[in-house]
Amino acid sequence: MPVYVEVALPVPLRRNFSYRVAEKHVSALAVGLRVKVPFGRQQLIGLITAITDQCDLAENQIKNITQVLDTQAILPDALYKLTLWAARYYFTSQGQMLSQALPVALRKGADTAPQEITQYCLTSQGQAAQVSMLNRAPAQKKLFDDLKDHPLTHDEFVSLEYSKAALKALEDKGWVERKARTITIDLSWRQQLDITETPHKLNKQQAVAVSILNQQQGFNCSLLEGVTGSGKTEVYLSVLEAILKQGKQALILVPEIGLTPQTINRFKRRFAVNIAVIHSGLTDNQRLDAWRQARSGQAAIIIGTRSALFTPMLFPGIIILDEEHDASFKQQEGVRYHARDLAVMRGHYEDIPVILGTATPSLETLQNAISGRYHHLTLGERAGAAQKVKQGIIDITNQPLKNGMSSSLINEMRMHLDAGNQVLLFLNRRGFAPALLCHECGHLHECDRCDAFFTVHQGLNEICCHHCGNQYAIPKQCHQCGSTMLMGHGLGTEQLEQALTTLFPTYPVVRIDRDTTRRKGSLEKQLHGIHKGEYKILVGTQMLAKGHHFPDVTLVGLLDVDGALFSADFRAPERFGQLYTQVSGRAGRADKPGKVLLQTHQSDNVLLRSLLRQGYGDFAREQLKERQLAQLPPAWHMILIRAEAHSAADADAFLTKVSQLLPQDKAFEIIGPIPAPLDRKAGKYRRQLMFQAKTRQRLQLEFEKILNLIEQLPETKKCRWSIDRDPQDLM
Ligand code: ADP
Ligand code: ZN
Ligand code: ZN
């Protein structure tokens, strides 16, 4: 009897594909194995999702699989099920979702678990050789000396950048040989856990949280809500100790690894175990290596960003997601999955606990905590001796500003600096100025491909569009009137840094934003300088708001928050509340009291007042009520359908057709098609359609019903479109 398989392939078509299996491959088949198959003119790698003895296709249409790549399922059952669930939830193909879950090297066909690795070592002839013979060949000498200490694996050889020519020369001399070493997996941490640092004595709230978390068996989810500096990381470490002692692994997800080297070091300091760190800066091979270590159980702790969510564990114990409110957990292109939501789902499939930690819970998570679906644990006080922050509003209406700073702010800064402390200024706009203005005719220079102004980067002598990356040298003349009187309009971090250097010549300034941290290692260097007190004034964008501890910062100033208060996005107030709370959390961490000053033209703004008066917790609860009234997420459920095209009419026509397919009754609401907040980007017009439903189930079912019809609309040929479930950003 012929045998067929269904294969999930990483292609946009929302379906799987049938292939026939030749006799010789039949015995090796199982669901979850990778196979290589012909697809059009290419060979693609996909996963078997089903094995059958019949197929709807005609015999001459069906092709044979080329090769079976694995002997056992590449993903553990729970992860495999998670990806299938996610494919359905995010309305994408199983193949697309599965390929999100696999490291690139595996998608290209790499071996999941090599049995052996290549190692270079000295031969007995090499051991006895005279190193002085190599005095005129420094590259050979270096390699020789290092091999004398210990053999090198091929990966080490490559990553430490030894010379290939030197290796060959030493091999030719008969001094060095290659050996294949079988890989052994070290699981000794499961028997004997070494704790390499004495933990803090937990305060009462921490102790309560830890004891509740330690009682959890199987799947459940907890929100650990603790103000910045209240000792959440300390709670994670405590819980981790218990998990590791049971011989189980922990997966820890963080927003951006580059931004939190200190947090990772705390895990490394506490436990003498293998820690796999997974982030976008790794090479494909390094990433595969981390993946293997996690899957084999050798890595006891896995720390990573969004995509590390899919890392398999042999002994799954717990998932911790830190800064759960952070927008970077939502993927913004391709499959737009949310790592927080999938982490909870994974906990469910693995039957292990999940902890979501933050000072400023997202409204989604808060709602789950309030309704009792999640345990709600709170840390209300700052750990150690840290004191509460004082806050104030500076009304800058009609006030003279010096490079965006009012005189009250400048005076306050001087006081804190003269007292020997550090000051942090927050401005969420990088570059020198957010626009280039002609002083004679008032023309603002706009990107030719987007509905957006060019940002001026003086240091680079460039104007640059932050939406499409378009860049030019700063023009000498106005594009409209030819005048040479061009000037930056508005304030960016680069300009602020410059102004502060003049204003406070004796206090060194450091700027932290995407522009100053692009080079590898530069952020670490800057953070190090801040901690050593080399810098007194810190200027930065929201990169500065994430997870850092600056014990000597006693004053935080937010220069311009008016933009954040008036955004078109319904999540804007929530985001602002989080940002404000996170930024102000940087002040006064240790034994020094902190102060936060906020400059605004909107000092009576209701939202602002309520945030400052009640703090984030109550503010967020109020927001939640408003979302309920407005039938917005998380009360209702949303899908955003985006379309972009060279002509706006094409995008509109497509979305209009889609809106006619959508169900219309009391449990649904359709908004649009409307222009996206950034109407034109990189030369394309962007339109969107919002589809909201009262219940998640109906949203799922109704949308599934029409998905096929949408795909078949002739209008799809004239635009690019995508589905964003639970959108986080309406841009
Ligand atoms: P969070 O993760 O909530 O920002 P951390 O766990 O980083 O807080 O703790 C903030 C600071 O307080 C750290 O320097 C940490 O070492 C210290 N700390 C945490 N818990 C305690 C404790 N129980 N006793 C003393 N210091 C503590
Ligand atoms: Zn002009
Ligand atoms: Zn642009």
XYZ file of N, CA and C in Angstrom, residues 407-598:
576
model
N 13.865 76.605 33.494
C 14.858 77.009 34.488
C 14.664 76.252 35.796
N 13.416 75.894 36.140
C 13.261 75.117 37.386
C 13.971 73.776 37.277
N 13.874 73.152 36.095
C 14.544 71.855 35.935
C 16.065 72.035 36.023
N 16.548 73.089 35.358
C 18.002 73.312 35.359
C 18.505 73.565 36.786
N 17.756 74.370 37.539
C 18.161 74.639 38.927
C 18.202 73.368 39.755
N 17.158 72.578 39.587
C 17.089 71.330 40.352
C 18.258 70.416 39.973
N 18.551 70.373 38.682
C 19.679 69.539 38.231
C 20.969 69.971 38.918
N 21.166 71.289 38.955
C 22.397 71.806 39.534
C 22.533 71.378 40.998
N 21.412 71.421 41.712
C 21.457 71.031 43.120
C 21.893 69.579 43.291
N 21.286 68.708 42.470
C 21.607 67.282 42.605
C 23.048 67.004 42.181
N 23.485 67.689 41.119
C 24.852 67.460 40.632
C 25.876 67.974 41.640
N 25.596 69.167 42.181
C 26.538 69.738 43.147
C 26.634 68.882 44.410
N 25.549 68.153 44.697
C 25.587 67.273 45.871
C 26.324 65.965 45.567
N 26.841 65.849 44.347
C 27.641 64.664 44.010
C 26.827 63.525 43.421
N 25.573 63.784 43.056
C 24.726 62.715 42.517
C 24.649 62.762 40.993
N 23.996 61.736 40.436
C 23.794 61.701 38.993
C 22.368 62.124 38.648
N 22.214 62.653 37.429
C 20.904 63.096 36.953
C 20.604 62.389 35.641
N 19.363 61.938 35.483
C 18.976 61.258 34.249
C 17.906 62.076 33.533
N 18.132 62.390 32.266
C 17.123 63.102 31.486
C 16.595 62.182 30.404
N 15.277 62.135 30.335
C 14.642 61.230 29.392
C 13.968 62.012 28.272
N 14.287 61.633 27.044
C 13.666 62.264 25.884
C 13.537 61.193 24.815
N 12.318 60.899 24.416
C 12.155 59.754 23.530
C 12.300 60.105 22.048
N 13.289 60.914 21.709
C 13.532 61.236 20.305
C 15.021 61.293 20.069
N 15.532 60.359 19.309
C 16.963 60.393 19.057
C 17.262 61.308 17.880
N 18.540 61.586 17.680
C 18.947 62.513 16.639
C 19.123 63.903 17.214
N 19.442 64.860 16.323
C 19.686 66.223 16.778
C 18.368 66.979 16.875
N 17.571 66.872 15.833
C 16.271 67.533 15.828
C 15.306 66.686 15.012
N 14.046 66.632 15.429
C 13.089 65.779 14.713
C 12.638 66.345 13.369
N 13.100 67.519 12.988
C 12.742 68.038 11.670
C 13.760 69.078 11.216
N 13.814 69.281 9.895
C 14.684 70.312 9.333
C 13.781 71.418 8.789
N 13.973 72.632 9.335
C 13.064 73.737 9.041
C 13.796 74.830 8.264
N 13.095 75.422 7.286
C 13.662 76.581 6.594
C 13.218 77.840 7.329
N 14.182 78.637 7.733
C 13.887 79.818 8.521
C 13.196 80.880 7.681
N 13.365 80.826 6.352
C 12.754 81.871 5.520
C 11.336 81.536 5.087
N 11.112 80.313 4.645
C 9.765 80.020 4.141
C 8.995 79.057 5.037
N 9.633 78.536 6.060
C 8.916 77.672 7.001
C 8.750 76.236 6.523
N 9.349 75.902 5.385
C 9.206 74.541 4.861
C 9.874 73.517 5.788
N 9.142 72.447 6.079
C 9.713 71.338 6.849
C 10.032 70.219 5.865
N 11.233 69.716 5.927
C 11.641 68.731 4.919
C 11.099 67.344 5.238
N 10.367 66.817 4.253
C 9.653 65.559 4.464
C 10.300 64.442 3.647
N 10.285 63.242 4.197
C 10.781 62.080 3.460
C 9.984 61.947 2.166
N 10.682 61.669 1.067
C 9.966 61.541 -0.202
C 9.201 60.229 -0.299
N 9.434 59.304 0.634
C 8.752 58.008 0.540
C 7.738 57.800 1.648
N 7.760 58.662 2.688
C 6.846 58.480 3.812
C 6.147 59.796 4.146
N 5.043 59.680 4.883
C 4.430 60.872 5.445
C 5.097 61.186 6.763
N 6.350 61.585 6.724
C 7.076 61.828 7.965
C 8.228 62.781 7.681
N 8.605 63.533 8.719
C 9.715 64.469 8.546
C 11.052 63.754 8.705
N 12.041 64.310 8.063
C 13.397 63.807 8.268
C 13.904 64.214 9.645
N 14.617 63.322 10.301
C 15.302 63.668 11.542
C 16.710 64.138 11.181
N 17.147 65.198 11.848
C 18.490 65.705 11.584
C 19.487 65.014 12.512
N 20.530 64.438 11.927
C 21.620 63.858 12.727
C 22.866 64.674 12.438
N 23.174 65.608 13.347
C 24.251 66.532 13.045
C 25.621 65.843 13.039
N 25.844 64.984 14.027
C 27.128 64.294 14.119
C 27.463 63.542 12.837
N 26.456 62.980 12.197
C 26.670 62.213 10.969
C 26.549 63.091 9.729
N 26.165 64.361 9.937
C 25.855 65.275 8.838
C 24.809 64.681 7.888
N 23.748 64.130 8.476
C 22.732 63.448 7.674
C 21.335 63.870 8.091
N 20.417 63.796 7.126
C 19.019 63.763 7.513
C 18.537 62.349 7.218
N 17.690 61.839 8.097
C 17.371 60.424 8.011
C 15.901 60.223 8.350
N 15.224 59.356 7.601
C 13.837 59.044 7.919
C 13.824 57.824 8.833
N 13.260 57.982 10.025
C 13.274 56.877 10.979
C 12.250 55.797 10.642
N 11.444 56.038 9.620
C 10.441 55.031 9.270
C 10.896 54.116 8.142
N 11.683 54.643 7.205
C 12.092 53.790 6.083
C 13.602 53.713 5.931
N 14.335 54.484 6.750
C 15.791 54.397 6.681
C 16.420 55.262 5.595
N 15.584 55.914 4.786
C 16.029 56.848 3.770
C 16.995 57.882 4.356
N 18.152 58.112 3.739
C 19.024 59.150 4.290
C 19.795 59.925 3.242
N 20.031 61.198 3.540
C 20.779 62.083 2.653
C 21.724 62.933 3.482
N 22.727 63.532 2.826
C 23.533 64.549 3.502
C 22.613 65.731 3.818
N 22.884 66.445 4.902
C 22.040 67.596 5.236
C 22.106 68.587 4.074
N 20.945 68.952 3.507
C 20.984 69.846 2.343
C 21.532 71.223 2.726
N 22.153 71.871 1.758
C 22.679 73.215 2.021
C 21.593 74.259 1.787
N 20.625 73.886 0.956
C 19.583 74.846 0.598
C 18.203 74.237 0.789
N 17.245 75.115 1.074
C 15.860 74.672 1.238
C 15.338 74.097 -0.073
N 14.662 72.964 0.011
C 14.128 72.335 -1.196
C 13.012 73.151 -1.816
N 12.403 74.038 -1.039
C 11.262 74.770 -1.555
C 11.670 76.141 -2.095
N 12.489 76.910 -1.326
C 12.779 78.286 -1.742
C 14.256 78.519 -2.017
N 15.089 77.553 -1.768
C 16.506 77.717 -2.085
C 17.300 78.460 -1.025
N 16.641 78.914 0.009
C 17.349 79.635 1.072
C 18.380 78.735 1.748
N 19.430 79.345 2.283
C 20.428 78.552 2.997
C 20.198 78.598 4.505
N 19.112 79.269 4.903
C 18.838 79.416 6.334
C 18.102 78.188 6.875
N 18.772 77.067 6.900
C 18.119 75.854 7.385
C 18.515 75.593 8.824
N 17.570 75.113 9.602
C 17.897 74.820 11.001
C 17.101 73.626 11.511
N 17.662 72.975 12.510
C 16.946 71.875 13.138
C 15.734 72.425 13.867
N 14.619 71.707 13.833
C 13.421 72.151 14.516
C 13.035 71.100 15.550
N 12.860 71.539 16.780
C 12.545 70.584 17.844
C 13.836 70.015 18.423
N 13.636 69.129 19.391
C 14.775 68.692 20.193
C 14.946 67.177 20.146
N 16.167 66.741 19.879
C 16.490 65.321 19.967
C 17.612 65.116 20.975
N 17.900 63.858 21.268
C 18.894 63.560 22.318
C 20.292 64.078 21.979
N 20.623 64.079 20.683
C 21.963 64.524 20.298
C 22.163 66.001 20.658
N 21.118 66.794 20.365
C 21.175 68.217 20.657
C 21.187 68.473 22.164
N 20.374 67.703 22.860
C 20.295 67.854 24.308
C 21.657 67.577 24.941
N 22.315 66.539 24.471
C 23.636 66.195 24.977
C 24.600 67.364 24.772
N 24.548 67.928 23.551
C 25.423 69.048 23.234
C 25.156 70.232 24.163
N 23.874 70.540 24.342
C 23.497 71.685 25.173
C 23.948 71.487 26.622
N 23.823 70.267 27.113
C 24.182 70.001 28.508
C 25.687 70.137 28.730
N 26.441 69.764 27.707
C 27.893 69.874 27.821
C 28.292 71.341 27.995
N 27.570 72.241 27.330
C 27.853 73.667 27.473
C 27.339 74.199 28.808
N 26.151 73.732 29.177
C 25.499 74.240 30.384
C 26.207 73.775 31.658
N 26.654 72.538 31.642
C 27.321 71.978 32.828
C 28.706 71.449 32.446
N 29.631 72.361 32.134
C 30.910 71.897 31.579
C 31.689 70.975 32.512
N 31.437 71.042 33.802
C 32.247 70.212 34.707
C 31.628 68.848 34.965
N 30.403 68.611 34.438
C 29.753 67.320 34.692
C 29.642 66.527 33.387
N 30.445 65.469 33.262
C 30.454 64.707 32.003
C 29.076 64.111 31.669
N 28.736 64.154 30.382
C 27.420 63.703 29.912
C 27.578 62.414 29.107
N 26.664 61.474 29.285
C 26.641 60.295 28.418
C 25.262 60.189 27.792
N 25.242 59.820 26.519
C 23.958 59.676 25.828
C 23.754 58.207 25.466
N 22.577 57.700 25.784
C 22.274 56.302 25.465
C 21.031 56.226 24.588
N 21.227 55.922 23.331
C 20.102 55.680 22.424
C 20.596 54.749 21.320
N 19.745 54.451 20.355
C 20.136 53.514 19.292
C 21.398 53.975 18.560
N 21.576 55.278 18.464
C 22.714 55.769 17.687
C 24.040 55.570 18.408
N 24.038 55.730 19.734
C 25.315 55.639 20.444
C 25.630 54.214 20.891
N 24.689 53.295 20.675
C 24.914 51.940 21.181
C 24.974 50.919 20.060
N 25.059 51.403 18.823
C 24.993 50.493 17.685
C 26.180 49.527 17.678
N 27.361 50.041 18.046
C 28.542 49.183 18.027
C 28.493 48.188 19.167
N 28.908 46.962 18.861
C 28.877 45.905 19.867
C 29.744 46.277 21.070
N 29.207 46.095 22.262
C 29.996 46.378 23.460
C 29.935 47.823 23.919
N 29.389 48.723 23.069
C 29.432 50.130 23.480
C 28.453 50.413 24.630
N 27.305 49.758 24.615
C 26.365 49.979 25.716
C 26.971 49.525 27.047
N 27.592 48.346 27.029
C 28.227 47.846 28.251
C 29.242 48.848 28.790
N 30.003 49.411 27.855
C 31.028 50.366 28.249
C 30.392 51.598 28.890
N 29.315 52.073 28.264
C 28.644 53.249 28.804
C 28.055 52.961 30.181
N 27.399 51.796 30.301
C 26.794 51.454 31.588
C 27.865 51.351 32.667
N 28.982 50.770 32.272
C 30.083 50.629 33.204
C 30.563 52.007 33.686
N 30.704 52.929 32.734
C 31.118 54.291 33.068
C 30.136 54.974 34.007
N 28.844 54.703 33.789
C 27.827 55.289 34.664
C 27.990 54.740 36.078
N 28.195 53.439 36.175
C 28.299 52.832 37.503
C 29.557 53.260 38.231
N 30.612 53.524 37.455
C 31.833 53.972 38.117
C 31.786 55.459 38.450
N 30.712 56.136 38.040
C 30.574 57.554 38.349
C 31.355 58.448 37.408
N 31.817 57.890 36.273
C 32.544 58.730 35.320
C 31.626 59.752 34.679
N 30.355 59.377 34.537
C 29.385 60.306 33.972
C 28.487 60.821 35.073
N 28.088 62.072 34.956
C 27.195 62.644 35.959
C 25.797 62.880 35.403
N 25.745 63.166 34.098
C 24.433 63.409 33.486
C 24.175 62.326 32.443
N 23.039 61.680 32.555
C 22.662 60.610 31.632
C 21.508 61.103 30.772
N 21.687 61.031 29.448
C 20.627 61.440 28.538
C 20.231 60.226 27.737
N 18.935 59.988 27.574
C 18.616 58.831 26.761
C 17.155 58.706 26.383
N 16.909 57.770 25.469
C 15.564 57.425 25.048
C 15.065 56.303 25.947
N 14.000 55.613 25.513
C 13.436 54.605 26.410
C 14.364 53.420 26.656
N 15.455 53.365 25.919
C 16.463 52.345 26.251
C 16.923 52.492 27.689
N 16.895 53.729 28.174
C 17.341 53.984 29.548
C 16.292 53.567 30.572
N 15.080 53.306 30.089
C 13.991 53.021 31.025
C 13.922 51.542 31.346
N 14.772 50.742 30.715
C 14.589 49.298 30.824
C 15.554 48.625 31.780
N 15.055 48.290 32.936
C 15.744 47.352 33.798
C 17.092 47.725 34.389
N 17.604 48.906 34.124
C 18.924 49.214 34.678
C 18.812 49.677 36.126
N 19.896 49.492 36.836
C 19.960 49.973 38.213
C 21.007 51.073 38.253
N 20.614 52.268 38.549
C 21.571 53.372 38.665
C 21.496 53.939 40.074
N 22.217 53.362 41.010
C 22.023 53.730 42.418
C 22.346 55.187 42.731
N 23.171 55.851 41.922
C 23.529 57.230 42.251
C 22.668 58.274 41.559
N 21.706 57.807 40.758
C 20.804 58.771 40.129
C 19.767 59.196 41.163
N 19.702 60.499 41.444
C 18.713 60.967 42.420
C 17.656 61.847 41.772
N 17.916 62.274 40.529
C 16.918 63.101 39.848
C 16.678 62.558 38.444
N 15.398 62.361 38.120
C 15.020 61.969 36.770
C 14.147 63.067 36.198
N 14.481 63.565 35.005
C 13.646 64.571 34.359
C 13.074 64.030 33.063
N 11.749 64.168 32.873
C 11.137 63.802 31.595
C 10.863 65.100 30.855
N 11.522 65.272 29.715
C 11.509 66.582 29.081
C 10.221 66.912 28.353
N 9.684 65.932 27.661
C 8.544 66.266 26.818
C 7.654 65.039 26.688
N 6.549 65.049 27.398
C 5.684 63.876 27.365
C 4.379 64.178 26.658
N 4.206 65.404 26.158
C 2.905 65.767 25.585
C 2.536 64.882 24.411
N 3.516 64.537 23.590
C 3.256 63.676 22.448
C 2.669 62.343 22.882
N 3.224 61.802 23.962
C 2.794 60.495 24.441
C 1.346 60.526 24.938
N 0.899 61.706 25.376
C -0.458 61.787 25.922
C -1.528 61.899 24.838
N -1.107 62.276 23.640
C -2.108 62.516 22.605
C -1.933 61.651 21.382
N -1.625 60.401 21.555
C -1.445 59.553 20.393
C -2.786 58.974 19.975
N -2.870 58.557 18.696
C -4.124 58.008 18.187
C -4.356 56.588 18.703
N -3.319 55.963 19.216
C -3.401 54.563 19.601
C -4.128 54.406 20.940
N -5.089 53.479 20.987
C -5.842 53.336 22.241
C -4.967 52.857 23.394
N -3.808 52.307 23.074
C -2.915 51.868 24.145
C -2.004 52.980 24.656
N -2.085 54.161 24.063
C -1.135 55.222 24.419
C -1.107 55.534 25.918
N -2.273 55.716 26.573
C -2.199 56.010 28.014
C -1.525 54.888 28.808
N -1.852 53.651 28.486
C -1.223 52.518 29.178
C 0.292 52.564 28.999
N 0.724 52.755 27.757
C 2.160 52.804 27.475
C 2.823 53.968 28.211
N 2.119 55.102 28.224
C 2.700 56.244 28.910
C 2.847 55.961 30.404
N 1.816 55.371 30.978
C 1.863 55.032 32.404
C 3.028 54.107 32.706
N 3.251 53.146 31.837
C 4.358 52.204 32.034
C 5.700 52.910 31.905
N 5.804 53.711 30.871
C 7.072 54.399 30.630
C 7.414 55.342 31.782
N 6.427 56.136 32.165
C 6.673 57.086 33.256
C 7.111 56.339 34.516
N 6.385 55.276 34.835
C 6.689 54.534 36.061
C 8.053 53.862 35.975
N 8.367 53.325 34.801
C 9.669 52.672 34.635
C 10.804 53.688 34.706
N 10.639 54.819 34.024
C 11.706 55.823 34.047
C 11.897 56.344 35.467
N 10.782 56.649 36.138
C 10.968 57.214 37.474
C 11.523 56.172 38.438
N 11.323 54.905 38.112
C 11.887 53.838 38.933
C 13.411 53.800 38.923
N 14.028 54.523 37.997
C 15.494 54.557 37.950
C 16.053 55.436 39.058
N 15.211 56.267 39.651
C 15.734 57.247 40.612
C 15.789 56.688 42.017
N 16.864 57.009 42.718
C 16.945 56.721 44.150
C 16.819 55.258 44.496
N 17.580 54.414 43.827
C 17.433 52.992 44.085
C 18.053 52.601 45.424
N 19.189 53.136 45.752
C 19.871 52.685 46.961
C 19.384 53.483 48.174
N 20.301 53.957 48.985
C 19.867 54.643 50.198
C 19.621 56.130 49.970
N 19.722 56.582 48.709
C 19.496 58.006 48.450
C 18.073 58.226 47.944
N 17.361 59.212 48.498
C 15.999 59.458 48.028
C 16.003 60.019 46.610
N 14.997 59.661 45.825
C 14.956 60.088 44.436
C 13.830 61.076 44.175
N 13.966 61.802 43.076
C 12.945 62.768 42.700
C 12.719 62.691 41.194
N 11.455 62.815 40.781
C 11.124 62.797 39.365
C 10.421 64.086 39.002
N 10.866 64.748 37.944
C 10.213 65.967 37.475
C 9.765 65.767 36.039
N 8.554 66.224 35.789
C 7.982 65.993 34.480
C 7.557 67.325 33.881
